[in-house]
Amino acid sequence: MAERLQKILSQAGIASRRAAEKLIAEGRVAVNGTVVTTAGCKADPSQDHITVDGAALQGQEEKVYFLLNKPKGYISTAHDERGRKTVLDLLPEVAERIYPIGRLDNATEGLLLLTNDGVLMNSLLHPRYEVRKTYLARVQGIPTAEELDGLRQGIELEDGLTAPAQVRLMEQDPKRNVSKVEIIIHEGRNRQVRRMCTAIGHEVIALKRTEFAGLSLSGTARGHYRRLTDMELEHLKMLAGIRA
């Protein structure tokens, strides 16, 4: 049955639908040897030969799931046109075509999930599931109680008011004029935690995501990765409303 090309790529675990639309627009997808640049184009994966960057679509590829403790200096994408290091460089033994679930910017470290399961990826990123993300931010200065309350209530950014966050002042060092703040959010805006802290007058010096969707970095060293356990995968699918 013919379906939109971006949906086919997403279901095959190639990329999220939004990322798939970008792949198509960049001319990296071909159907039966013809490059397609229109996202609304339809194809039948059971009959049509679909390739991405010249590689045939592997719709029946075994689904794999990894947790990575991302260090700074790596881009959270599967491909970078400028030749910068990507998170996939940290998983050289993985043969499957995997993609990160969401993104951490180049300067942010911490927990990042990667998979070729497009359905799970899209579900965990969908706003309706409100998947929790916990960050530890080292910021310049010491936020006041009023400033922290502003984050808890929601703060105005250039792209709108943020949802209420859970916030705790973890450490403060008056001599160095720095502090550590734990921030838990469920939105996924670009560089959101950094912008939230800037909005209350405290620039982020260092940022680490310590938890995502109930999973933590416990036992996984910086720059290392591991497969998710069956129990962890079951938990994620339950959060994403995916039935076994």
Coordinates of N, CA and C in Angstrom, one line a residue, residues 13-14 29 45 68 106 112 130 170 203 229 244:
G13 N 12.6 3.2 10.8 CA 13.7 3.5 11.8 C 14.8 4.4 11.2
I14 N 14.6 4.9 10.0 CA 15.6 5.8 9.4 C 15.7 7.1 10.1
V29 N 17.1 10.9 -0.8 CA 16.2 9.7 -0.9 C 15.8 9.5 -2.3
P45 N 6.5 0.4 0.1 CA 7.7 -0.3 0.4 C 7.8 -1.8 0.1
L68 N 23.4 6.0 25.7 CA 24.8 6.6 25.6 C 25.0 7.7 26.6
N106 N 26.0 20.4 21.2 CA 27.4 20.1 21.1 C 28.1 20.2 22.5
L112 N 21.6 10.0 26.3 CA 21.0 10.1 25.0 C 20.6 8.7 24.6
E130 N 4.6 13.8 27.5 CA 5.2 14.6 28.5 C 6.4 13.8 29.2
M170 N 20.9 22.8 44.1 CA 21.6 21.7 44.6 C 22.9 22.1 45.4
E203 N 23.7 32.6 33.3 CA 24.2 31.8 32.1 C 24.7 30.4 32.5
T229 N 17.9 -2.8 28.7 CA 17.4 -4.1 29.2 C 16.0 -4.2 28.7
A244 N 2.6 -4.0 23.4 CA 3.6 -5.1 22.9 C 2.9 -5.9 21.8

